[in-house]
PDB file of C-alpha atoms and ligand atoms in Angstrom:
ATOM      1  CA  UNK A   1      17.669 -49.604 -10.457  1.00  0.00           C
ATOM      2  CA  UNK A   2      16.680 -46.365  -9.243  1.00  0.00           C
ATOM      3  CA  UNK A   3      14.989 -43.869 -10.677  1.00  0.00           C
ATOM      4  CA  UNK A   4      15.923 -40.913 -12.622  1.00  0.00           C
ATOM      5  CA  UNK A   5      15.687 -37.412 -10.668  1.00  0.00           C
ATOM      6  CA  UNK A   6      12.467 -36.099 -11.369  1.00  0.00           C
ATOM      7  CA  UNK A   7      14.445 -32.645 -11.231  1.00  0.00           C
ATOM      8  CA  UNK A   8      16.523 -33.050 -14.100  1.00  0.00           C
ATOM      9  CA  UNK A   9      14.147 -31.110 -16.219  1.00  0.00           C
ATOM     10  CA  UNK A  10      14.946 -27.301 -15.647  1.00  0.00           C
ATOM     11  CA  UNK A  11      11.979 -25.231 -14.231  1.00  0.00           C
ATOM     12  CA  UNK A  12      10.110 -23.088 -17.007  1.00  0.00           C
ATOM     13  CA  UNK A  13      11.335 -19.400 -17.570  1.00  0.00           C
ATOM     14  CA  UNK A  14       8.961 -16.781 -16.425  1.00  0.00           C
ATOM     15  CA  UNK A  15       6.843 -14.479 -18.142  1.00  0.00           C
ATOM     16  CA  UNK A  16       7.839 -11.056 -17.019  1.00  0.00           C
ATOM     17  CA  UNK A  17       4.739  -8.707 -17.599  1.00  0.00           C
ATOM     18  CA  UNK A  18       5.267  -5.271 -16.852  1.00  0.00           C
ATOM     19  CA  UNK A  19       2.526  -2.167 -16.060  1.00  0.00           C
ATOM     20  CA  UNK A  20       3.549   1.719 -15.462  1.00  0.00           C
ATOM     21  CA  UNK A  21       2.377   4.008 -12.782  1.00  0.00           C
ATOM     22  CA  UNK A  22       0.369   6.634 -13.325  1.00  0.00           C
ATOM     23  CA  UNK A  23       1.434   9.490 -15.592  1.00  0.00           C
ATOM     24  CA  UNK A  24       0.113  12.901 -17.212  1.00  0.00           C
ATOM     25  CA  UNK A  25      -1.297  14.058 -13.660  1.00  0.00           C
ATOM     26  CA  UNK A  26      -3.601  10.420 -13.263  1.00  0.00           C
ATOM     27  CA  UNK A  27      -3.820   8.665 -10.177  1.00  0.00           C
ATOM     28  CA  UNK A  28      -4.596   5.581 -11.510  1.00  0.00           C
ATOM     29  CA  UNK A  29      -2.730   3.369 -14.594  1.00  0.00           C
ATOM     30  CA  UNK A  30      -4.995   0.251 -15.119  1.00  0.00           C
ATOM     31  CA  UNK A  31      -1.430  -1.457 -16.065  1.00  0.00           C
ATOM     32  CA  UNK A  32      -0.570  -1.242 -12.453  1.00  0.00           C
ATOM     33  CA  UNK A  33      -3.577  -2.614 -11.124  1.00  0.00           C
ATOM     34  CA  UNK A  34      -3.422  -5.879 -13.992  1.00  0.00           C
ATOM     35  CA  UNK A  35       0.111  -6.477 -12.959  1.00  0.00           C
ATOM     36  CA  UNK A  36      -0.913  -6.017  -9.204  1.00  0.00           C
ATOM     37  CA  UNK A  37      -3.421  -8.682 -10.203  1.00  0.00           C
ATOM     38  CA  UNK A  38      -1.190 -10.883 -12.137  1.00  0.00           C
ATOM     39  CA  UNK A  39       2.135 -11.036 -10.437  1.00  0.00           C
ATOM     40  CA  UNK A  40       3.315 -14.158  -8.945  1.00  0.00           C
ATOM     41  CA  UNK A  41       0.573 -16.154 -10.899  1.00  0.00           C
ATOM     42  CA  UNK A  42       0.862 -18.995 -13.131  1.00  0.00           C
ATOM     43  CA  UNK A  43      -0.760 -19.098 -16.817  1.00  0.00           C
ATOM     44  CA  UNK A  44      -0.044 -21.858 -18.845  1.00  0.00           C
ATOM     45  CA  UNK A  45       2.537 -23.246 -16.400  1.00  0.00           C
ATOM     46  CA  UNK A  46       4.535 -20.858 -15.679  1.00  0.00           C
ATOM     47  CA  UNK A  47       5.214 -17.780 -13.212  1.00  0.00           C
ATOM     48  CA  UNK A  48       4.286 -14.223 -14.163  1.00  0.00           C
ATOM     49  CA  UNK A  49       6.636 -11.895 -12.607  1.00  0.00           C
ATOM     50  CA  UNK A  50       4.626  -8.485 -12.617  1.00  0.00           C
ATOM     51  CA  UNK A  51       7.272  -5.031 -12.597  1.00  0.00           C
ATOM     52  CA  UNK A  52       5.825  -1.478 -12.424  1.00  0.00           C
ATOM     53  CA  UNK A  53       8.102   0.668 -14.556  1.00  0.00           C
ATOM     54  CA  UNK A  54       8.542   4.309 -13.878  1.00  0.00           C
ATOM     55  CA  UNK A  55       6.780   6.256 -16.591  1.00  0.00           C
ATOM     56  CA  UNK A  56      10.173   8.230 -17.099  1.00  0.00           C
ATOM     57  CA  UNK A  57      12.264   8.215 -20.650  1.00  0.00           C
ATOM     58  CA  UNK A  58      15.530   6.880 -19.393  1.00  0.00           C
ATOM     59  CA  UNK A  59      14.877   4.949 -16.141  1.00  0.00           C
ATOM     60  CA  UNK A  60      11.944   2.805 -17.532  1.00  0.00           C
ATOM     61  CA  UNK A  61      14.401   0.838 -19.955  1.00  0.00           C
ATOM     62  CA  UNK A  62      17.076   0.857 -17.472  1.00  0.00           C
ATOM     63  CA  UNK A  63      14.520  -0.492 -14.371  1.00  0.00           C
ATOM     64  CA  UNK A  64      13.603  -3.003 -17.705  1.00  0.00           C
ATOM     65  CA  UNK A  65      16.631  -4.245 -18.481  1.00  0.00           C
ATOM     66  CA  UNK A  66      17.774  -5.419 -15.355  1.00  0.00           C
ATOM     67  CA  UNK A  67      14.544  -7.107 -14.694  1.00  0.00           C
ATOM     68  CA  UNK A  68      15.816  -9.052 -17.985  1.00  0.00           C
ATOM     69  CA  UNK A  69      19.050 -10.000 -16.877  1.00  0.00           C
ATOM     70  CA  UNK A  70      17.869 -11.199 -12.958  1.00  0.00           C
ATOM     71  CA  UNK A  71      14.699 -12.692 -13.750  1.00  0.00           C
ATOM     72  CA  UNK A  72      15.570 -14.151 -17.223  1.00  0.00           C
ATOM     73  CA  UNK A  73      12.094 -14.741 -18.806  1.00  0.00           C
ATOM     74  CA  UNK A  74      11.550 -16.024 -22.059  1.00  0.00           C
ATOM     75  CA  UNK A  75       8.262 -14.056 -22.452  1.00  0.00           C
ATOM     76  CA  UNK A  76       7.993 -10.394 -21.672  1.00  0.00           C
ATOM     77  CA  UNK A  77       5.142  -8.878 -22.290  1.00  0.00           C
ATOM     78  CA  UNK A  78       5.238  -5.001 -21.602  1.00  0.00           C
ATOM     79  CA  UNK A  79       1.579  -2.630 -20.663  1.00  0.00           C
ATOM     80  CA  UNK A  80       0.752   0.567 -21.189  1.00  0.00           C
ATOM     81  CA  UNK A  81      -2.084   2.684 -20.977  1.00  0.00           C
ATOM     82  CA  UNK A  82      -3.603   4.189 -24.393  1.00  0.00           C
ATOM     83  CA  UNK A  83      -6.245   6.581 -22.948  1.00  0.00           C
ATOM     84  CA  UNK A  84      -9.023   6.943 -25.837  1.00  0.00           C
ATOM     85  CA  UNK A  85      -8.479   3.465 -27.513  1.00  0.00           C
ATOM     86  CA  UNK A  86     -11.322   1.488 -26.842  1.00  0.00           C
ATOM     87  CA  UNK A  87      -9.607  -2.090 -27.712  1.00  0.00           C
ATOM     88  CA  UNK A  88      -6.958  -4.285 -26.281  1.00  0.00           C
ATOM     89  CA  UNK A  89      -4.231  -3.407 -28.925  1.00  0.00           C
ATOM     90  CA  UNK A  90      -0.699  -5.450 -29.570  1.00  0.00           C
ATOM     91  CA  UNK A  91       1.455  -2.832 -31.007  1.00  0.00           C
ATOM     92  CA  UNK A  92       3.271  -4.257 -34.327  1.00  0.00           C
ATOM     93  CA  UNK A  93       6.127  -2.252 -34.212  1.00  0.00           C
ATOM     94  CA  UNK A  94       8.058  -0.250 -32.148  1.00  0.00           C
ATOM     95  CA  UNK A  95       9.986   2.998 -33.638  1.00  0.00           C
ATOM     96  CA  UNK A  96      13.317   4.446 -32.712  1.00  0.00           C
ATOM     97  CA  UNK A  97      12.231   7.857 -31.747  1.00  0.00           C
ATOM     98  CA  UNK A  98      11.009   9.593 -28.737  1.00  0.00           C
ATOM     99  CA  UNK A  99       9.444  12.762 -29.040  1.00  0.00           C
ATOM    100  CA  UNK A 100       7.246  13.616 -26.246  1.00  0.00           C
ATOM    101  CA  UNK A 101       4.125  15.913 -26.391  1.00  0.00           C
ATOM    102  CA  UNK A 102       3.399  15.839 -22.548  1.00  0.00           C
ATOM    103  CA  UNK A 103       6.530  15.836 -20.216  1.00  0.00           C
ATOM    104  CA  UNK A 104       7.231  12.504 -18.305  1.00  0.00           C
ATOM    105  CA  UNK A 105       6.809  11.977 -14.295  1.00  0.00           C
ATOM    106  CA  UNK A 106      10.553  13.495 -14.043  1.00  0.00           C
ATOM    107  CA  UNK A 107       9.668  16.493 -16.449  1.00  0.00           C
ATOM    108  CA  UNK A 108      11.384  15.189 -19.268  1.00  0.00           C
ATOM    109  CA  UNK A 109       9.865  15.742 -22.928  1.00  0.00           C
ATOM    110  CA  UNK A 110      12.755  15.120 -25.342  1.00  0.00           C
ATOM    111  CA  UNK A 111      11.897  15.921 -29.131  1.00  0.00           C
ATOM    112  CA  UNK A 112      13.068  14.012 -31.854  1.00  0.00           C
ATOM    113  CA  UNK A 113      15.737  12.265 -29.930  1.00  0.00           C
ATOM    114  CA  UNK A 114      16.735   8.848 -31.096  1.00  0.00           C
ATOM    115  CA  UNK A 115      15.620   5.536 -27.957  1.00  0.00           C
ATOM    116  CA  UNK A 116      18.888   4.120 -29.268  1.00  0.00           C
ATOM    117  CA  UNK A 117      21.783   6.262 -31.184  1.00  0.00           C
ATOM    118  CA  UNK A 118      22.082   4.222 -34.363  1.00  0.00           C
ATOM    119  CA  UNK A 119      19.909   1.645 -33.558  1.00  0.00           C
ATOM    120  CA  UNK A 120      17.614   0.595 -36.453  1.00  0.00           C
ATOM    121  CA  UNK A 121      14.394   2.775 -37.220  1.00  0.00           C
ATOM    122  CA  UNK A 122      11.993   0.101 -36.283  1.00  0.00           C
ATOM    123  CA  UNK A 123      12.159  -3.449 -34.308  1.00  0.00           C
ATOM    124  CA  UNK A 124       9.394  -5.705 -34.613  1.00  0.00           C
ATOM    125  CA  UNK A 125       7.067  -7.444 -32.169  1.00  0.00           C
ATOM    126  CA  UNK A 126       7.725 -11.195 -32.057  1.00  0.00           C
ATOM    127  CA  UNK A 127       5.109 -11.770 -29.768  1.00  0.00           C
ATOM    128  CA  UNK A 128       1.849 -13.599 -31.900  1.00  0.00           C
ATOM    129  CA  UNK A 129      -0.157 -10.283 -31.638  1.00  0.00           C
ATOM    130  CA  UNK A 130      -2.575 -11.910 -34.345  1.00  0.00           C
ATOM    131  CA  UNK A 131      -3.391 -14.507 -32.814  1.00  0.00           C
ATOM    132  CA  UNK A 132      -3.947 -12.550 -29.821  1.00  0.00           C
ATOM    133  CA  UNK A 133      -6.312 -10.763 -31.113  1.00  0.00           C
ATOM    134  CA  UNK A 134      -8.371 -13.368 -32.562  1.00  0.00           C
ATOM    135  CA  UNK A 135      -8.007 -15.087 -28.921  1.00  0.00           C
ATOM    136  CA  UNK A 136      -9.679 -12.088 -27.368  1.00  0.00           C
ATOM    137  CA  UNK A 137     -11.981 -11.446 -30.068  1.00  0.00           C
ATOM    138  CA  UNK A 138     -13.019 -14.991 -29.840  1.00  0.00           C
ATOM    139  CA  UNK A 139     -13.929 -14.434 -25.873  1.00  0.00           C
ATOM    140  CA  UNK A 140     -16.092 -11.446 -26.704  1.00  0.00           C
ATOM    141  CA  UNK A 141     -13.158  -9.091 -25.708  1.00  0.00           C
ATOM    142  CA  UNK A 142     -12.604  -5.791 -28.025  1.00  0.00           C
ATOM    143  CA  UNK A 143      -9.129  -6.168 -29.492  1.00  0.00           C
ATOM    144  CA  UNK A 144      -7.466  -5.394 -32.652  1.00  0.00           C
ATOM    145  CA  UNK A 145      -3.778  -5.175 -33.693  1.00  0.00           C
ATOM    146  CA  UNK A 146      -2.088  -1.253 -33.474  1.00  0.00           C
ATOM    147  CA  UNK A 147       0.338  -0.098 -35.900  1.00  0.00           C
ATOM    148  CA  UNK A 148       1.893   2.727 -33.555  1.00  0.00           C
ATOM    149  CA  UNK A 149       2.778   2.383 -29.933  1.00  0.00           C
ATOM    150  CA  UNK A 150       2.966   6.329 -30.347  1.00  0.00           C
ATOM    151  CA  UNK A 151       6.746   8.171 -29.227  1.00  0.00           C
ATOM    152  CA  UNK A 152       6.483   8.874 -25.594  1.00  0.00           C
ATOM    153  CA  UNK A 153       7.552   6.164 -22.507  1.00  0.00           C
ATOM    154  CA  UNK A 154       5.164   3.014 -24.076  1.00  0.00           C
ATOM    155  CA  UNK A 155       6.850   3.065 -27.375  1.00  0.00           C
ATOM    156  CA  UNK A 156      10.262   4.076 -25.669  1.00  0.00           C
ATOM    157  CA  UNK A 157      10.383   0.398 -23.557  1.00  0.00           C
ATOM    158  CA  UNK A 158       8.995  -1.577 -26.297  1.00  0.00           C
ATOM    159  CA  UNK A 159      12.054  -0.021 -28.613  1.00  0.00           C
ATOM    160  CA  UNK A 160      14.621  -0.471 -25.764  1.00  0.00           C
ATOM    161  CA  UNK A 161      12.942  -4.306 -24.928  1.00  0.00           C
ATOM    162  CA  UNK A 162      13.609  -5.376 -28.953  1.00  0.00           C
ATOM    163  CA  UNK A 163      16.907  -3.858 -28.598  1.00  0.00           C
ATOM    164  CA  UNK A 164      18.198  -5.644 -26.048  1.00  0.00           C
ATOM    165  CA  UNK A 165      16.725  -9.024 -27.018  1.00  0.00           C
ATOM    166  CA  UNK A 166      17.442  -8.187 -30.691  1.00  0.00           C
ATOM    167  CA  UNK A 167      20.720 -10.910 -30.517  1.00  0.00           C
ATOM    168  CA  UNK A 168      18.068 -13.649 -28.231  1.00  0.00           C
ATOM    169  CA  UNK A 169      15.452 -15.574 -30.229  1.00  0.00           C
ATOM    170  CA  UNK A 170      14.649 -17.357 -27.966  1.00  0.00           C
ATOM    171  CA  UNK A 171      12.863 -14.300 -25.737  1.00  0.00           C
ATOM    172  CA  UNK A 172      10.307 -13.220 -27.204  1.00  0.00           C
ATOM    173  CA  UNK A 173       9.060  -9.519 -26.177  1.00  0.00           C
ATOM    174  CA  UNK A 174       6.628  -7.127 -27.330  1.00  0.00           C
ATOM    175  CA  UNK A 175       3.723  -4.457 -25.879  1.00  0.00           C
ATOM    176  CA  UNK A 176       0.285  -4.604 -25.733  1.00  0.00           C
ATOM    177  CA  UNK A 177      -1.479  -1.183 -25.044  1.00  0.00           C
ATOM    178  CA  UNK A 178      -5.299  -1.161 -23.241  1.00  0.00           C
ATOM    179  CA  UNK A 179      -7.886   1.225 -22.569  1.00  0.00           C
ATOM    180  CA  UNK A 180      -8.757   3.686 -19.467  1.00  0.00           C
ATOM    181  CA  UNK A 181     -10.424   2.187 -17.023  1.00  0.00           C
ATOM    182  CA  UNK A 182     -14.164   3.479 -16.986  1.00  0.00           C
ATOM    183  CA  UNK A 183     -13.940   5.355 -13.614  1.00  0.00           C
ATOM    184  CA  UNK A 184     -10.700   7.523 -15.294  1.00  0.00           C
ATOM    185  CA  UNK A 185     -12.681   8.364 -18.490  1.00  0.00           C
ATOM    186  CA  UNK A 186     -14.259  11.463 -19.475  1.00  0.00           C
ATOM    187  CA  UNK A 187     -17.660  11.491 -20.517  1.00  0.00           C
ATOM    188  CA  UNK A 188     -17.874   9.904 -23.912  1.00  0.00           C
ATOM    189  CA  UNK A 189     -14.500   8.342 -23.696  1.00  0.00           C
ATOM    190  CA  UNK A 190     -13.999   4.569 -24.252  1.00  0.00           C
ATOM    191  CA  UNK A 191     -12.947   2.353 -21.343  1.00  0.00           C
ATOM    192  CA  UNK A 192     -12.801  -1.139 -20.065  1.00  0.00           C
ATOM    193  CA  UNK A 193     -13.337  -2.852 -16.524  1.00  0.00           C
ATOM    194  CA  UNK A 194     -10.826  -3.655 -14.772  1.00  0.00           C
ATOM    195  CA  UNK A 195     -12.166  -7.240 -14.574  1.00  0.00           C
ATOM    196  CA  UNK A 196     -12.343  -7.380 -17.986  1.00  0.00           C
ATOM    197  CA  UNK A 197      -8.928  -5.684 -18.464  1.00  0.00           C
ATOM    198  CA  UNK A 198      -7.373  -8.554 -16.640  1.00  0.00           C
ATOM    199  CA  UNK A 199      -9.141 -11.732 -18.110  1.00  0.00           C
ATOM    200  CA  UNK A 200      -8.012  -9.866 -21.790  1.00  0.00           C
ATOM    201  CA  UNK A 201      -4.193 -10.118 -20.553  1.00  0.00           C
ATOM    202  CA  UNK A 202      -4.171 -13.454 -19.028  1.00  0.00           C
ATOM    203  CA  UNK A 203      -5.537 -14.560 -22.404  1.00  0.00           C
ATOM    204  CA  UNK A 204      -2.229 -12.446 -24.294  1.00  0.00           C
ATOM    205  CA  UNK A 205      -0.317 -14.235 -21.491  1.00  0.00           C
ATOM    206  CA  UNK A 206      -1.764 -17.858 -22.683  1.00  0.00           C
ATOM    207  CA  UNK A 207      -1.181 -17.216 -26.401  1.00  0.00           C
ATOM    208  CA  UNK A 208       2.233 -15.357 -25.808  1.00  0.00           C
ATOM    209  CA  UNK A 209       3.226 -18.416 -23.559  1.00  0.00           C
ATOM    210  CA  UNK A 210       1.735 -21.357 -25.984  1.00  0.00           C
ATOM    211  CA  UNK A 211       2.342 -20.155 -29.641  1.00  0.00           C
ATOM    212  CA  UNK A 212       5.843 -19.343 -30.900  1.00  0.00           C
ATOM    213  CA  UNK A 213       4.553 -18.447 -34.051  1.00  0.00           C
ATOM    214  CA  UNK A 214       1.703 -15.728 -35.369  1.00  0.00           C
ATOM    215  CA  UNK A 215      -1.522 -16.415 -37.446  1.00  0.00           C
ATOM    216  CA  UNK A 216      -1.415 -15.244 -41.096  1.00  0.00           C
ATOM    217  CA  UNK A 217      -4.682 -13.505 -40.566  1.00  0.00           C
ATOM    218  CA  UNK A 218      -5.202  -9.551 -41.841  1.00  0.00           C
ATOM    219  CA  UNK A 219      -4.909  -7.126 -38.941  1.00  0.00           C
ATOM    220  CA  UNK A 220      -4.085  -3.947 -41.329  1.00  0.00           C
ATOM    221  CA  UNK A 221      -5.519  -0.536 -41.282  1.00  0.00           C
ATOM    222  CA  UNK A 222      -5.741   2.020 -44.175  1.00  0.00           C
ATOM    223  CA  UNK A 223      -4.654   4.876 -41.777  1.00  0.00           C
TER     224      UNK A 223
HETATM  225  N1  PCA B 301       1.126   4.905 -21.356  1.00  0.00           N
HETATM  226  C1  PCA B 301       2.045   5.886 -21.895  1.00  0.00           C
HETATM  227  C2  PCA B 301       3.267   5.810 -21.015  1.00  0.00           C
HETATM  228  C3  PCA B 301       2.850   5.051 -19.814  1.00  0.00           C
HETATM  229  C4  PCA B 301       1.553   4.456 -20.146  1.00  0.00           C
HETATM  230  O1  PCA B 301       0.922   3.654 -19.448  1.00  0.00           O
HETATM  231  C5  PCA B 301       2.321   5.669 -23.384  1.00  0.00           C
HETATM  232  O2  PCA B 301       1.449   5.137 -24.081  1.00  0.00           O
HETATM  233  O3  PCA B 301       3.395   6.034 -23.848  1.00  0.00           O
END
C-alpha cells in the first residue's frame, strides 16, 4: 500500500507584517527597516511577508487591503512609528476617526473625518497584545500595552485592517507601535536600537503566531 501524499496538509498562511516609510519630513521609519529585516523570514513556521505602506490617509488601507486579499495571511500584524514612546506598545483599540495634526506625505490632514462612514466607533485588537507584552517584558525588552494608536495614518490602517477582517475570525490583525530609533531622536528623547527593535517584533510575531487567545493580566492606565 502506498503511502499517503505528504502534501495533503495545506501550507501555513503567512504572517503579513507591515512598516511605513518615513513621514513628517524624517528620512528614516524604523518600521521600514524591521520589515526590511523581517520579510521573507520564518517565525514559528511560517513566512512573514513584510509590506511598506505609504504613510498617506487613503492609499495606506487601500495598498493594505489588497495585500489581504493576494497574500491571504491569517496574522497581520501592522507597525508604526510613535516618536517619544519609549516602549514597544500593542495598541488596544483602534478608533473610527482621523483627524490629522501634521499633513500626510500627499499633504492631506483631514479633521474629524470618519476612516469608515458608519462604521462602528471603535474595533478591537484581537491580536494577544498582553501576552505580548509580558513576552517582551520577560526578555528584558520595554513594552507595555497603549490605549490610543492616536488619529493620523497608524490608527487609520489599524481601523481600516479590523474593518475589513471584522466578518473573518479566523485572521487575526492588530498594530503594534515602537519607538524612534536612537540616531532620529532629539536630545532627551526615548529610543530603541534597531537590533533591539527587531528581536522585540519577532517575539510579537511568535506570540501573535502561537497564542489565539490573550492573558487576563492588567495592562490599564489611569490616563
Ligand atoms: N507613524 C504614524 C504614521 C506612520 C508611522 O509610522 C502614526 O503613528 O500615525
Amino acid at each position: 500500500m502506498s503511502k499517503p501524499a505528504r502534501s495533503s496538509r495545506p501550507a501555513p498562511r503567512p504572517i503579513l507584517l507591515t512598516g511605513f516609510e518615513a513621514f513628517a519630513g524624517a528620512t528614516v521609519n524604523p518600521t521600514e527597516s524591521i520589515v526590511a529585516a523581517l520579510n521573507g523570514r520564518v517565525i514559528a513556521g511560517r513566512r512573514v511577508i513584510g509590506v511598506i505602506l505609504p504613510c498617506v490617509f487613503r492609499r495606506s488601507t487601500t495598498v493594505l487591503l489588497r495585500q489581504l486579499r493576494v497574500e491571504r495571511p491569517d496574522v497581520v500584524i501592522c507597525l508604526g512609528l510613535a516618536g517619544g514612546r519609549a516602549e514597544i506598545t500593542p495598541e488596544r483599540i483602534a478608533i473610527n476617526v482621523d483627524d490629522a495634526r501634521i499633513a500626510d506625505n500627499a499633504g492631506g490632514q483631514p479633521v474629524d473625518r470618519p476612516v469608515v462612514r458608519g462604521g462602528p466607533a471603535a474595533y478591537w485588537s484581537t491580536l494577544p497584545i498582553k501576552a505580548m507584552v509580558a513576552e517582551l517584558r520577560a526578555h528584558g525588552l520595554p513594552a507595555s500595552v497603549s490605549q490610543s494608536a492616536g488619529t493620523f495614518v497608524c490608527n487609520h490602517v489599524f481601523y481600516g485592517l479590523m474593518h475589513a477582517l471584522r466578518r473573518r475570525p479566523v485572521v487575526r490583525g492588530g498594530f503594534v507601535h515602537v519607538p524612534f530609533l536612537p540616531e532620529q531622536a532629539a536630545a532627551g528623547q526615548a529610543s530603541l536600537p534597531l537590533a533591539t527593535q527587531i528581536d522585540a517584533v519577532v517575539r510579537v510575531i511568535e506570540v501573535a503566531a502561537l497564542r489565539r487567545r490573550d492573558r487576563r493580566i492588567g495592562g490599564g492606565a489611569t490616563h
